[in-house]
JSON list of C-alpha atoms and ligand atoms in Angstrom, two decimals:
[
{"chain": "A", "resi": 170, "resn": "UNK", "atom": "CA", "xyz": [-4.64, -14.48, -9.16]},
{"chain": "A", "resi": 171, "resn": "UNK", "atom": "CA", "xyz": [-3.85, -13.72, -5.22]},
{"chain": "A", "resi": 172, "resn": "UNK", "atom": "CA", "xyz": [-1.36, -10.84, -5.47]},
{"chain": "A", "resi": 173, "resn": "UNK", "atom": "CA", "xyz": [0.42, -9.04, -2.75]},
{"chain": "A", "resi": 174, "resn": "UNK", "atom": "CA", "xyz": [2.65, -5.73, -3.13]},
{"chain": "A", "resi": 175, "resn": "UNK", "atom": "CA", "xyz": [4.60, -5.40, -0.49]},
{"chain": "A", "resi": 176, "resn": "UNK", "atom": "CA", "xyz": [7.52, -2.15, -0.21]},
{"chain": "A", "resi": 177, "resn": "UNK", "atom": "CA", "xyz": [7.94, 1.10, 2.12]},
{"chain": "A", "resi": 178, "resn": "UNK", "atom": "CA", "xyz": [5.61, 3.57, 2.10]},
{"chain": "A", "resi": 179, "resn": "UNK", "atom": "CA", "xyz": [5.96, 5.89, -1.13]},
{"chain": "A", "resi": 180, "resn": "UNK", "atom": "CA", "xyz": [7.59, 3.13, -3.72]},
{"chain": "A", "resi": 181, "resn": "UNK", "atom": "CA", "xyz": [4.16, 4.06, -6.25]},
{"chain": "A", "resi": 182, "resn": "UNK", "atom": "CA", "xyz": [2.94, 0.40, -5.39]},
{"chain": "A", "resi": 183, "resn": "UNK", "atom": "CA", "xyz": [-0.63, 2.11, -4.76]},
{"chain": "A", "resi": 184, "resn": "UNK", "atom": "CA", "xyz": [-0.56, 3.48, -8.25]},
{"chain": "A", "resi": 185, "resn": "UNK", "atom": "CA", "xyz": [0.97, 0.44, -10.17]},
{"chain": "A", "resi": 186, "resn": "UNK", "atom": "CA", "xyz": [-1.96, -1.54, -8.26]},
{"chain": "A", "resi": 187, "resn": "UNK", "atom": "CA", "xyz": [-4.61, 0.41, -8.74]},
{"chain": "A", "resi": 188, "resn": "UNK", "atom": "CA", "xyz": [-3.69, 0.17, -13.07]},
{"chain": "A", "resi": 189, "resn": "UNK", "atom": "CA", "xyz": [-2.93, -3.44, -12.52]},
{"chain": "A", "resi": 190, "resn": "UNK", "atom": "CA", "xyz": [-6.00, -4.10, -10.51]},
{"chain": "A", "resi": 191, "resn": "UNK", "atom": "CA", "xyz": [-7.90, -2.88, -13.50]},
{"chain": "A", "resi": 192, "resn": "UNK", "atom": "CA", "xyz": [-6.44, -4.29, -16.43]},
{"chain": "A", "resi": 193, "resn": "UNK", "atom": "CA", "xyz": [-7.10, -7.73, -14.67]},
{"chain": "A", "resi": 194, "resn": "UNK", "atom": "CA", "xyz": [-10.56, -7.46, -13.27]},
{"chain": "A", "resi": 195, "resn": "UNK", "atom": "CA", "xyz": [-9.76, -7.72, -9.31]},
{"chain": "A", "resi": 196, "resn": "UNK", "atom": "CA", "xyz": [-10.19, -5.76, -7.07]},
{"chain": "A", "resi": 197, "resn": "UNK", "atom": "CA", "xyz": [-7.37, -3.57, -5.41]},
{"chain": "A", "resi": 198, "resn": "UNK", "atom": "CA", "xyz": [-7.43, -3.41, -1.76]},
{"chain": "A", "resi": 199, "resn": "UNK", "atom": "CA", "xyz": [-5.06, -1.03, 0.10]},
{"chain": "A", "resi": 200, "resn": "UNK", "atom": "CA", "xyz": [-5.61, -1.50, 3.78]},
{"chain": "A", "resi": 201, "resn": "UNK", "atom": "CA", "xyz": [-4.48, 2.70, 4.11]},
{"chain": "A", "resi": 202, "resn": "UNK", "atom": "CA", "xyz": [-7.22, 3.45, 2.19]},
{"chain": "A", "resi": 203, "resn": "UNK", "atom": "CA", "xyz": [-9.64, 1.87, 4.02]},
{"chain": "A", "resi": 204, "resn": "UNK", "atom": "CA", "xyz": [-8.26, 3.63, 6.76]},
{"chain": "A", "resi": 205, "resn": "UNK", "atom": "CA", "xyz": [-8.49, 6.70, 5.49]},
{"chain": "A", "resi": 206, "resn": "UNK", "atom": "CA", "xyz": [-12.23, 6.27, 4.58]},
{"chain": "A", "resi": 207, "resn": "UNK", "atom": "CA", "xyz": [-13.19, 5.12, 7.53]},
{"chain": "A", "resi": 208, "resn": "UNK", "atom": "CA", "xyz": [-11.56, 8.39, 9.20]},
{"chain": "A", "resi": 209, "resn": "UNK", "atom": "CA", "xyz": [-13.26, 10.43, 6.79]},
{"chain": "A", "resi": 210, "resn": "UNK", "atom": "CA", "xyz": [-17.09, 8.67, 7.11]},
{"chain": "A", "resi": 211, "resn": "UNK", "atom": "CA", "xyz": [-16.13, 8.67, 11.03]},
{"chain": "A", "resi": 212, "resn": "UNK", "atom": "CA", "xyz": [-16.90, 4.53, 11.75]},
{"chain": "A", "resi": 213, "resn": "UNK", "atom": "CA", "xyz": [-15.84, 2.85, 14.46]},
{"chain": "A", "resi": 214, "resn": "UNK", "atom": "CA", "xyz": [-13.09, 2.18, 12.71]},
{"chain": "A", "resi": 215, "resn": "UNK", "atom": "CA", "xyz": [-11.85, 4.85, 11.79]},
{"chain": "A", "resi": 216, "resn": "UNK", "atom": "CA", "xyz": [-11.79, 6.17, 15.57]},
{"chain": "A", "resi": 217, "resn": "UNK", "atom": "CA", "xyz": [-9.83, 2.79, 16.38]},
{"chain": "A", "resi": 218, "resn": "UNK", "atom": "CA", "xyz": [-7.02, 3.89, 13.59]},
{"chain": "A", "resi": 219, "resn": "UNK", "atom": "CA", "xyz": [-7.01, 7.78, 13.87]},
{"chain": "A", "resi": 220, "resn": "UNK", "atom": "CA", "xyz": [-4.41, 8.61, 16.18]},
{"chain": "A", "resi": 221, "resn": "UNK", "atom": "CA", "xyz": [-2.02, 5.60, 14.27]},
{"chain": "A", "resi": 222, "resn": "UNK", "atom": "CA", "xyz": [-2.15, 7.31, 11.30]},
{"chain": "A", "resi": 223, "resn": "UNK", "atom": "CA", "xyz": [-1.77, 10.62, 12.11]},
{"chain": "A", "resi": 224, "resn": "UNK", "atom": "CA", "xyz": [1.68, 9.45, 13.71]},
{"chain": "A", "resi": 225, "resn": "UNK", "atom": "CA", "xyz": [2.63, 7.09, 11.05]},
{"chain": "A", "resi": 226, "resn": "UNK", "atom": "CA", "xyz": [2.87, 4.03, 13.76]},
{"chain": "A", "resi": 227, "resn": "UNK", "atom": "CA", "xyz": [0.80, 0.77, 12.80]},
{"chain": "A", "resi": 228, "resn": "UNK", "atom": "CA", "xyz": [-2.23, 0.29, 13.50]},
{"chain": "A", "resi": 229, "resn": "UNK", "atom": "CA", "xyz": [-2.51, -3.09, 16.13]},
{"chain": "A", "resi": 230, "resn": "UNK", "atom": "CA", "xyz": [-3.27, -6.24, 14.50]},
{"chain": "A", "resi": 231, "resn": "UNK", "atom": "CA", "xyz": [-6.28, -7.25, 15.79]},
{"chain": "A", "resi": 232, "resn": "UNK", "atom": "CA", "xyz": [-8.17, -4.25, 14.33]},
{"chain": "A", "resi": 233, "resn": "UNK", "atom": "CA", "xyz": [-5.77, -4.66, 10.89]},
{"chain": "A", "resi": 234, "resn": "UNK", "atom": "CA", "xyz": [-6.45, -8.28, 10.20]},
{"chain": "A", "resi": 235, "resn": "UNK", "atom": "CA", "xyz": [-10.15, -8.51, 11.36]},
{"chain": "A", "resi": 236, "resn": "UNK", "atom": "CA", "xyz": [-10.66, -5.95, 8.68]},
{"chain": "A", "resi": 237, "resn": "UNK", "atom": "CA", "xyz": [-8.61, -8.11, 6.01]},
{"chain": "A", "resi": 238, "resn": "UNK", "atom": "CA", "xyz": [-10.39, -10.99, 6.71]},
{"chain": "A", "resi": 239, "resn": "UNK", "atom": "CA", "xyz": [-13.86, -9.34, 6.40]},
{"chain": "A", "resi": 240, "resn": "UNK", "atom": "CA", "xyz": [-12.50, -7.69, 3.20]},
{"chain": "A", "resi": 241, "resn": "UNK", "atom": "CA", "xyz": [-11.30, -10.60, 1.72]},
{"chain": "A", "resi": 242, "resn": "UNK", "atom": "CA", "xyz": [-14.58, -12.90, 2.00]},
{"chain": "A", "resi": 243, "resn": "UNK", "atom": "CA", "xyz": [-16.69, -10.47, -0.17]},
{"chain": "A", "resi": 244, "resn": "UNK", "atom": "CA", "xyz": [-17.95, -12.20, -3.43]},
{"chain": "A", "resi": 245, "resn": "UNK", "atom": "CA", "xyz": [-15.48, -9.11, -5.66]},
{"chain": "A", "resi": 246, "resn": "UNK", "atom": "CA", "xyz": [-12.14, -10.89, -4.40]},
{"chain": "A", "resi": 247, "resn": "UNK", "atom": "CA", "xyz": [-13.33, -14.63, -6.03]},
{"chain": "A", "resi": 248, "resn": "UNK", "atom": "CA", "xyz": [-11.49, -13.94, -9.36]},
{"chain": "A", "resi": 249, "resn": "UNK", "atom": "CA", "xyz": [-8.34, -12.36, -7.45]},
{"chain": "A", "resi": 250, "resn": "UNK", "atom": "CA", "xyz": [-7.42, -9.58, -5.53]},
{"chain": "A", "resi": 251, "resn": "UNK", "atom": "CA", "xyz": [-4.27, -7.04, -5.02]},
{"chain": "A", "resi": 252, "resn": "UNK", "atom": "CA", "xyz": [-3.54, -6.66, -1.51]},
{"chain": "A", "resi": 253, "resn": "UNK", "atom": "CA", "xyz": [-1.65, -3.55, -1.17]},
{"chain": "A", "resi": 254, "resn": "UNK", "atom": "CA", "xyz": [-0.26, -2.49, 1.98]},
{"chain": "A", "resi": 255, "resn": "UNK", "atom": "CA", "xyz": [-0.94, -5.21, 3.77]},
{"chain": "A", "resi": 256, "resn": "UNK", "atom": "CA", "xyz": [0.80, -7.90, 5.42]},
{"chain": "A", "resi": 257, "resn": "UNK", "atom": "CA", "xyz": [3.13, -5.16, 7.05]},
{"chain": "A", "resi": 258, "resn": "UNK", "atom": "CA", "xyz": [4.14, -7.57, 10.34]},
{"chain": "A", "resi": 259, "resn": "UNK", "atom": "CA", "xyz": [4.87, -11.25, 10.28]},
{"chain": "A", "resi": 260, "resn": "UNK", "atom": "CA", "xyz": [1.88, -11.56, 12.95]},
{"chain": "A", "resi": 261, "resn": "UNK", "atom": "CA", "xyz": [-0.45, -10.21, 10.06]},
{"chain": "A", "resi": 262, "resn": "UNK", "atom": "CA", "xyz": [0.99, -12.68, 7.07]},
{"chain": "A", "resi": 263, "resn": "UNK", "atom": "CA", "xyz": [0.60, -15.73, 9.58]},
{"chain": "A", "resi": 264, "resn": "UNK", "atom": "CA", "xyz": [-3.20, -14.22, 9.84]},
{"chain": "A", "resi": 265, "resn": "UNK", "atom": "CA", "xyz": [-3.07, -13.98, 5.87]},
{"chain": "A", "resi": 266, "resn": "UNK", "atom": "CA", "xyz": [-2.14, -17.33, 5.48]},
{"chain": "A", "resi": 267, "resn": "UNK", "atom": "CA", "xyz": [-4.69, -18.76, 7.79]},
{"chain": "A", "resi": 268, "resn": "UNK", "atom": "CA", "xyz": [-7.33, -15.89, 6.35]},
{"chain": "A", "resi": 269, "resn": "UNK", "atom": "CA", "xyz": [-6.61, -17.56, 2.52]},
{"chain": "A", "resi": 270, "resn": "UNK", "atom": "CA", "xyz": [-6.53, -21.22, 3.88]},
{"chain": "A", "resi": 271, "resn": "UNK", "atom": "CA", "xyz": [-10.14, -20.91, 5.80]},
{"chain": "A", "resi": 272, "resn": "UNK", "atom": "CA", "xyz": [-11.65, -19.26, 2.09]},
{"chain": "A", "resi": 273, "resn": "UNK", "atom": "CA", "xyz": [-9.80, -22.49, 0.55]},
{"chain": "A", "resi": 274, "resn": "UNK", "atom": "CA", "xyz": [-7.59, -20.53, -1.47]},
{"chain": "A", "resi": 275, "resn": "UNK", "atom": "CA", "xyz": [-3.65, -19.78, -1.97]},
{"chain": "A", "resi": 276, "resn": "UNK", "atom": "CA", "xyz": [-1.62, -16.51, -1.92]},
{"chain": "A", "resi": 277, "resn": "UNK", "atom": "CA", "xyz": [0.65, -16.96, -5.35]},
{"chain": "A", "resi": 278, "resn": "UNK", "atom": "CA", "xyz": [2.17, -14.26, -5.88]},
{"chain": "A", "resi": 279, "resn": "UNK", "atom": "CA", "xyz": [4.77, -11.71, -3.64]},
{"chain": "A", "resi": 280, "resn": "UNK", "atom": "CA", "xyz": [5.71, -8.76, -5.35]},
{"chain": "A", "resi": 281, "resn": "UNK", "atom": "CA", "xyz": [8.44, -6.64, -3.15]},
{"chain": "A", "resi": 282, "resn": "UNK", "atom": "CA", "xyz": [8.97, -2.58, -4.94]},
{"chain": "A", "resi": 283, "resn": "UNK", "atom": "CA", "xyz": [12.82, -1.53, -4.28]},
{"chain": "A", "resi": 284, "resn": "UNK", "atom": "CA", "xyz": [13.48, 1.94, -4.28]},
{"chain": "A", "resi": 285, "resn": "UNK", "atom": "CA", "xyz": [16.33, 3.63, -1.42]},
{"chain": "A", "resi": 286, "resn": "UNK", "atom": "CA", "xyz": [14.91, 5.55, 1.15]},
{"chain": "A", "resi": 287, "resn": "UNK", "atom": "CA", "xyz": [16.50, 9.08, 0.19]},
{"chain": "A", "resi": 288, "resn": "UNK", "atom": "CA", "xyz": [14.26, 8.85, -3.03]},
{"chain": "A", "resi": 289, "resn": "UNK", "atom": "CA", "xyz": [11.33, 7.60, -0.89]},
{"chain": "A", "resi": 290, "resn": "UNK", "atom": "CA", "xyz": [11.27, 10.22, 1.58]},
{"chain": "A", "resi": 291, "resn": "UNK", "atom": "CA", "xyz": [11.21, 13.29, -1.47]},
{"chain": "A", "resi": 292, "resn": "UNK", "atom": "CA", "xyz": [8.39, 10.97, -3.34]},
{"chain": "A", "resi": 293, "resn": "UNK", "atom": "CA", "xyz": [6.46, 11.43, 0.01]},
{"chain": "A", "resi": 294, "resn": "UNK", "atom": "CA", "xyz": [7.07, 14.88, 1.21]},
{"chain": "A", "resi": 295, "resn": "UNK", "atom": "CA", "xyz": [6.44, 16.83, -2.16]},
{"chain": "A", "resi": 296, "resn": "UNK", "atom": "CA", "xyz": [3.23, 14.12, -3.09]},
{"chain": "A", "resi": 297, "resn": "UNK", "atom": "CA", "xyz": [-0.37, 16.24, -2.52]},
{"chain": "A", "resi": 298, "resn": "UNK", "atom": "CA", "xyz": [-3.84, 14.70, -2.82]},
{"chain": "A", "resi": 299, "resn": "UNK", "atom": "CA", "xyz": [-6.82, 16.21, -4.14]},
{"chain": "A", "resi": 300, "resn": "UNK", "atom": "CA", "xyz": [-9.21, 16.59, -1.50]},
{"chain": "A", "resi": 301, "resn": "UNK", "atom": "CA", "xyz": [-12.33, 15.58, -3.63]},
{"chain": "A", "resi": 302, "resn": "UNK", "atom": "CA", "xyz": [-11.44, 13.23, -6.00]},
{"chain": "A", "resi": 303, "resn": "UNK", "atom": "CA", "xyz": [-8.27, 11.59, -4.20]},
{"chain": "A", "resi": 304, "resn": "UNK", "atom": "CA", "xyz": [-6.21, 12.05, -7.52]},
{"chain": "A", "resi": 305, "resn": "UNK", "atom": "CA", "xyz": [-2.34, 12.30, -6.49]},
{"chain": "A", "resi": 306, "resn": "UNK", "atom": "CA", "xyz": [0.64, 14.83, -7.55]},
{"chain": "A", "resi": 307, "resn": "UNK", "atom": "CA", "xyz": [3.63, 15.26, -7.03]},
{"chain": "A", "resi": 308, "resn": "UNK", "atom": "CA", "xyz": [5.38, 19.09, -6.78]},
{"chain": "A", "resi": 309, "resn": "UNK", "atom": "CA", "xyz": [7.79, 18.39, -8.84]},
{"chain": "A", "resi": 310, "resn": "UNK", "atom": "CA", "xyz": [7.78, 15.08, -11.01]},
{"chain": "A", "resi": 311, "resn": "UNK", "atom": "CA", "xyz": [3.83, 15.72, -11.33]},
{"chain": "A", "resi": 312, "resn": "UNK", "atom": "CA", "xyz": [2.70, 19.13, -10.67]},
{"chain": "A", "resi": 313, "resn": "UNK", "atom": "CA", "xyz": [-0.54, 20.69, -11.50]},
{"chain": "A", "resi": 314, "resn": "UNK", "atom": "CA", "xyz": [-1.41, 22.97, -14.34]},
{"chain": "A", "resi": 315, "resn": "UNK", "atom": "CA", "xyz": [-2.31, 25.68, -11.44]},
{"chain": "A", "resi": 316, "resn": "UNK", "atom": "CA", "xyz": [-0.73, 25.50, -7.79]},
{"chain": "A", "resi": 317, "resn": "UNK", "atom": "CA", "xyz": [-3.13, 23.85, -5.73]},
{"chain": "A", "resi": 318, "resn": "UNK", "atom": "CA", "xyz": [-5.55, 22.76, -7.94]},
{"chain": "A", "resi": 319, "resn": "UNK", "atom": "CA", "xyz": [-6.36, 19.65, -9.20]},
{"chain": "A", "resi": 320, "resn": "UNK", "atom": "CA", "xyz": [-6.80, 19.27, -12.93]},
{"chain": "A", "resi": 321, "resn": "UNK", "atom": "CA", "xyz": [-9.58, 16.53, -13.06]},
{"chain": "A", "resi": 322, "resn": "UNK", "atom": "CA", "xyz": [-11.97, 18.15, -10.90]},
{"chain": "A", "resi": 323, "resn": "UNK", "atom": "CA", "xyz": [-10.98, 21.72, -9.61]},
{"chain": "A", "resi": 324, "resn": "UNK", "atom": "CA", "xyz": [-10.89, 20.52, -5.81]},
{"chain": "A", "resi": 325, "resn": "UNK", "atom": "CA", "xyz": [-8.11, 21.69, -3.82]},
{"chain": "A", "resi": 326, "resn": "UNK", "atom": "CA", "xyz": [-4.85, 20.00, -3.30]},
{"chain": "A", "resi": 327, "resn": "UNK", "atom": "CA", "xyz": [-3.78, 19.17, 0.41]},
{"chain": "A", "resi": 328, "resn": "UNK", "atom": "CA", "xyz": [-0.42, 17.33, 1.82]},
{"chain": "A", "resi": 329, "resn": "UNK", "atom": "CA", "xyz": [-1.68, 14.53, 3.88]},
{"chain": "A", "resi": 330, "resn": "UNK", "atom": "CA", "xyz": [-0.78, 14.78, 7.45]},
{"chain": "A", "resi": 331, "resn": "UNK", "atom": "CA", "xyz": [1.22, 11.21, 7.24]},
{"chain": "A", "resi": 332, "resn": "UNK", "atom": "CA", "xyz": [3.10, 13.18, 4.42]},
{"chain": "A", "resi": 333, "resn": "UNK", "atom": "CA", "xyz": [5.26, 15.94, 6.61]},
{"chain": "A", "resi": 334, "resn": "UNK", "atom": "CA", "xyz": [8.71, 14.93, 6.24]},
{"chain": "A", "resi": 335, "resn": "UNK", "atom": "CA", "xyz": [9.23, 13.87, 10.36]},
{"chain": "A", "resi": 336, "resn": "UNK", "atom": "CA", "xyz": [5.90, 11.59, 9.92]},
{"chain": "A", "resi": 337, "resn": "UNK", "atom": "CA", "xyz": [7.32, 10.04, 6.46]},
{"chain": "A", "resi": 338, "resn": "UNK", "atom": "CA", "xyz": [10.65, 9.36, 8.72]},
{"chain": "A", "resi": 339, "resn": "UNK", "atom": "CA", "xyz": [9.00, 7.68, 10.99]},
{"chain": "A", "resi": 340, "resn": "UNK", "atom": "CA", "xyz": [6.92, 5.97, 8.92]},
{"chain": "A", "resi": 341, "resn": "UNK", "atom": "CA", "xyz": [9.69, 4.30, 7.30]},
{"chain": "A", "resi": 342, "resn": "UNK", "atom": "CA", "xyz": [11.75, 3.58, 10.84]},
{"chain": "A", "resi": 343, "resn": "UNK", "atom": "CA", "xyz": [8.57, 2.20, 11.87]},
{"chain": "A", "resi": 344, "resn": "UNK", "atom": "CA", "xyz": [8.46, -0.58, 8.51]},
{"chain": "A", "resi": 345, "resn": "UNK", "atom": "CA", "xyz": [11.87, -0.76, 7.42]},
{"chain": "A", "resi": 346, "resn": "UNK", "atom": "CA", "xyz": [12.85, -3.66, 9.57]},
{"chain": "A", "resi": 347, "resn": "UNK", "atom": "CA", "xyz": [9.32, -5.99, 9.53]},
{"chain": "A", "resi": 348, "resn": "UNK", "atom": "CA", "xyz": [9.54, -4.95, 5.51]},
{"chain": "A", "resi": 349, "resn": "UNK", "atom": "CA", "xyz": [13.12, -7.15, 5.43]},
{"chain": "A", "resi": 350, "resn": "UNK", "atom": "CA", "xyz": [11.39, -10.09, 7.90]},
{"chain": "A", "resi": 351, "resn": "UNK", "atom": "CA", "xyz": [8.65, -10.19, 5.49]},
{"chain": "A", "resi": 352, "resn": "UNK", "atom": "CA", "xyz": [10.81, -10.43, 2.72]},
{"chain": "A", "resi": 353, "resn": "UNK", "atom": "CA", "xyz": [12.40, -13.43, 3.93]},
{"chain": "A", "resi": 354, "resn": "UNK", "atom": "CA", "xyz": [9.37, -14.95, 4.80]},
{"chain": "A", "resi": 355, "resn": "UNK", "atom": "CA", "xyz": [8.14, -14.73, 1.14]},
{"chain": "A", "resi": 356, "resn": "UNK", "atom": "CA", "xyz": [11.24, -15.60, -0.27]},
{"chain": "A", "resi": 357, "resn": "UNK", "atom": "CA", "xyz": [10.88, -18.71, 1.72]},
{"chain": "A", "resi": 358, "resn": "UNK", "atom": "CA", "xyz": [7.95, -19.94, 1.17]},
{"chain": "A", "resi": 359, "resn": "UNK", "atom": "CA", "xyz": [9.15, -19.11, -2.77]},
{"chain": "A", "resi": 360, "resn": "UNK", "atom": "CA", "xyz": [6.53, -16.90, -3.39]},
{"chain": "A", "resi": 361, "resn": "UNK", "atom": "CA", "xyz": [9.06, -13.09, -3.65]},
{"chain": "A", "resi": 362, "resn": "UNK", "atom": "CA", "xyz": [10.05, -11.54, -6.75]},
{"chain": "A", "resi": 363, "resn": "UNK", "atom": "CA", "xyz": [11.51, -7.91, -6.44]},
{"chain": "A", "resi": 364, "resn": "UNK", "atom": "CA", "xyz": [11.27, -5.48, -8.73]},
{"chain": "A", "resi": 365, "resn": "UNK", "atom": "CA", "xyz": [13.23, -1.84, -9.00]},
{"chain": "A", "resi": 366, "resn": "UNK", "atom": "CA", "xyz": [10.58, 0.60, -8.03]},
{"chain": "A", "resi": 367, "resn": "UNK", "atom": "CA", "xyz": [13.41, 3.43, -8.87]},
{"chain": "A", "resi": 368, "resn": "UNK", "atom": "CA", "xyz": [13.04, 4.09, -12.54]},
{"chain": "A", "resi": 369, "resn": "UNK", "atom": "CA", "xyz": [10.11, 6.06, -14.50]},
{"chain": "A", "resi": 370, "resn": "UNK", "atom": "CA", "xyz": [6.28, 4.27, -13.83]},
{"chain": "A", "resi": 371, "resn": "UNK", "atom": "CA", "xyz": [6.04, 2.57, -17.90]},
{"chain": "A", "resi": 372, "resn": "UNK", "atom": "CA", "xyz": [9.19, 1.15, -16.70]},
{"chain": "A", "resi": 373, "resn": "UNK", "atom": "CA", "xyz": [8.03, -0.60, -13.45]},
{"chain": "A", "resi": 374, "resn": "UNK", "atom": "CA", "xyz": [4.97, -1.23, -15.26]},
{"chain": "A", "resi": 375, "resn": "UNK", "atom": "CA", "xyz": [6.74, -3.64, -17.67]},
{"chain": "A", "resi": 376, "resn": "UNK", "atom": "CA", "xyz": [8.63, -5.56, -14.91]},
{"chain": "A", "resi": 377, "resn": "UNK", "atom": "CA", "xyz": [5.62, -5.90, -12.91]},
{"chain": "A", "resi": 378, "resn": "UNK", "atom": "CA", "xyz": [3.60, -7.31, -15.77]},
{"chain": "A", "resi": 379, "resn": "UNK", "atom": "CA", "xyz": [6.51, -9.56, -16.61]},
{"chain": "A", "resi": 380, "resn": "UNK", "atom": "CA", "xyz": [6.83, -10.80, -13.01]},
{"chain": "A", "resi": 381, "resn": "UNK", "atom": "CA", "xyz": [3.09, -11.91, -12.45]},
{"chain": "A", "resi": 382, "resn": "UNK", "atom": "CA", "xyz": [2.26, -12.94, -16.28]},
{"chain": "A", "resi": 383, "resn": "UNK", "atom": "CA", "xyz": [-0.08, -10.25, -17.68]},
{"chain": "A", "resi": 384, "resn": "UNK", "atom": "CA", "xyz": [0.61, -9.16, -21.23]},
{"chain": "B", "resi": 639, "resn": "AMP", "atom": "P1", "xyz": [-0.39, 3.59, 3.58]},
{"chain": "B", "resi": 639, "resn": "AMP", "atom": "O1", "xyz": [-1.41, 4.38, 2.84]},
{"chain": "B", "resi": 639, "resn": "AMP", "atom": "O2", "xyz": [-0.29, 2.17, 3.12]},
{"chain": "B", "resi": 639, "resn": "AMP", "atom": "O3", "xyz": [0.96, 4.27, 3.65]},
{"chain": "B", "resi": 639, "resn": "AMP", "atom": "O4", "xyz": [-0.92, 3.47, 5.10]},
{"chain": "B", "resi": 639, "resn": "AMP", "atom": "C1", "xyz": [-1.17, 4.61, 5.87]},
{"chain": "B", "resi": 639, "resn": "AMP", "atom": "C2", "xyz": [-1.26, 4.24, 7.34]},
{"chain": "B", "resi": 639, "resn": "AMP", "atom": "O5", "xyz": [-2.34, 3.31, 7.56]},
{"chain": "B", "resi": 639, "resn": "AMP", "atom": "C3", "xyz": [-0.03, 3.58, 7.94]},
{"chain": "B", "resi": 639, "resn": "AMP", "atom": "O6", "xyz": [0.97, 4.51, 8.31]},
{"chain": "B", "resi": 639, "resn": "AMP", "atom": "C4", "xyz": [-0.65, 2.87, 9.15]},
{"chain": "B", "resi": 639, "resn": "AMP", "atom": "O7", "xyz": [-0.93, 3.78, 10.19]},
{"chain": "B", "resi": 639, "resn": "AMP", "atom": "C5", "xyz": [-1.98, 2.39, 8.59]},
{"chain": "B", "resi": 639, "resn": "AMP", "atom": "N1", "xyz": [-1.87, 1.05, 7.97]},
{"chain": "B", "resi": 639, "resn": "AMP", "atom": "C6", "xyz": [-2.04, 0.73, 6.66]},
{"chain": "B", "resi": 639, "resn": "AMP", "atom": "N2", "xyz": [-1.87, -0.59, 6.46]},
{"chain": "B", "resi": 639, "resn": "AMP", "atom": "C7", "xyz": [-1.59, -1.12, 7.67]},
{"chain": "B", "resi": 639, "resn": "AMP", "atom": "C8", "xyz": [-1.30, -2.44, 8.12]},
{"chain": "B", "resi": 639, "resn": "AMP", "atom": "N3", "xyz": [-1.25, -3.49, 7.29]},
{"chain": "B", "resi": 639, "resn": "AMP", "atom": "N4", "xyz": [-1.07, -2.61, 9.46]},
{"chain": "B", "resi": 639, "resn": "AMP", "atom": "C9", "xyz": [-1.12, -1.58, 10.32]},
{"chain": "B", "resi": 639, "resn": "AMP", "atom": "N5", "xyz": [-1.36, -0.31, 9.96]},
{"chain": "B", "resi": 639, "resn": "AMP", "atom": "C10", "xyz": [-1.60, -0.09, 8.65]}
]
């Protein structure tokens, strides 16, 4: 199945992919991550999308949806994919739906996460990342055993820079409004179902499950 999440930053659709990803054998493929490696390994790409995510703006199309499109024509995305993070304009879901219609294939499934911004905004600003192993936290729902130090592998805990309370602001000025256009565009092409990304993860776990048929 052809899945996209789509919700503001910081609604846990990352993590509610990444399990869903792997209980159905697709791959999960959050354009932010992809990013972020490509920052990290220093590519081309990732010195094309530095300076956008360090201020939380978008990065242009062009560079966005040329990546999508290479992404989404490797052999792994045959049985399905999650697309997580991305269509975030209506620019790049007209390039989806061209992308899905040139691999002879069909988008089925729009999943929007609700949550209200206030509780967004906390989820972002206290979340920290382990710098080795990319495991995530959260300083008060889902702290460490010790400050600072992730319990899987010992590496240290950092705040990503798209994490300081002005960025996650901005971040959410900058998608709020081309979040609601996408909405209706899903919802008119009958492909939207939104579920309340507000209550505890086993919960949002069983509506998500519910919404795109997994047991
Ligand atoms: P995320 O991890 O999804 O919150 O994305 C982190 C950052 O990556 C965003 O603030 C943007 O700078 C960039 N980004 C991720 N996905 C997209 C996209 N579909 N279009 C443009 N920029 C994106």
């Amino acid at each position: 199945m052809n899945i996209v999440f789509l919700g503001l930053p910081g609604t846990g659709k990352g993590t509610q992919a990444e399990s869903l990803a792997g209980e159905m054998g697709v791959p999960h493929i959050a354009t932010g991550d992809i990013f972020r490696q490509a920052i990290s390994r220093g590519t081309e790409l990732g010195k094309k999308a530095k300076q956008y995510l360090d201020s939380g703006e978008l990065v242009p199309d062009e560079v966005t949806c040329g990546m999508v499109k290479e992404r989404l024509a490797e052999q792994d995305t045959k049985p399905g994919f999650i697309l997580d993070g991305f269509p975030r304009t209506i620019a790049q879901a007209e390039a989806l739906d061209r992308i899905m219609q040139e691999l002879g294939r069909e988008l089925q499934k729009v999943i929007f996460f609700s949550a209200p911004e206030d509780v967004l905004i906390k989820r972002l600003s206290g979340r920290r990342v382990c710098s080795k192993c990319g495991a995530t936290y959260h300083v008060e729902h889902n702290p460490p055993a010790q400050r600072g130090i992730c319990d899987k592998c010992g590496g240290e805990l950092i705040q990503r820079e798209d994490d300081r309370e002005q960025t996650v602001i901005r971040r959410l000025e900058v998608n709020r409004d081309k979040t609601q256009k996408l909405i209706t565009y899903y919802q008119r092409q009958g492909k939207l179902t939104t579920i309340d990304a507000n209550g505890p993860l086993e919960e949002v776990q069983k509506q998500l499950k519910e919404a795109v048929g997994v047991q």
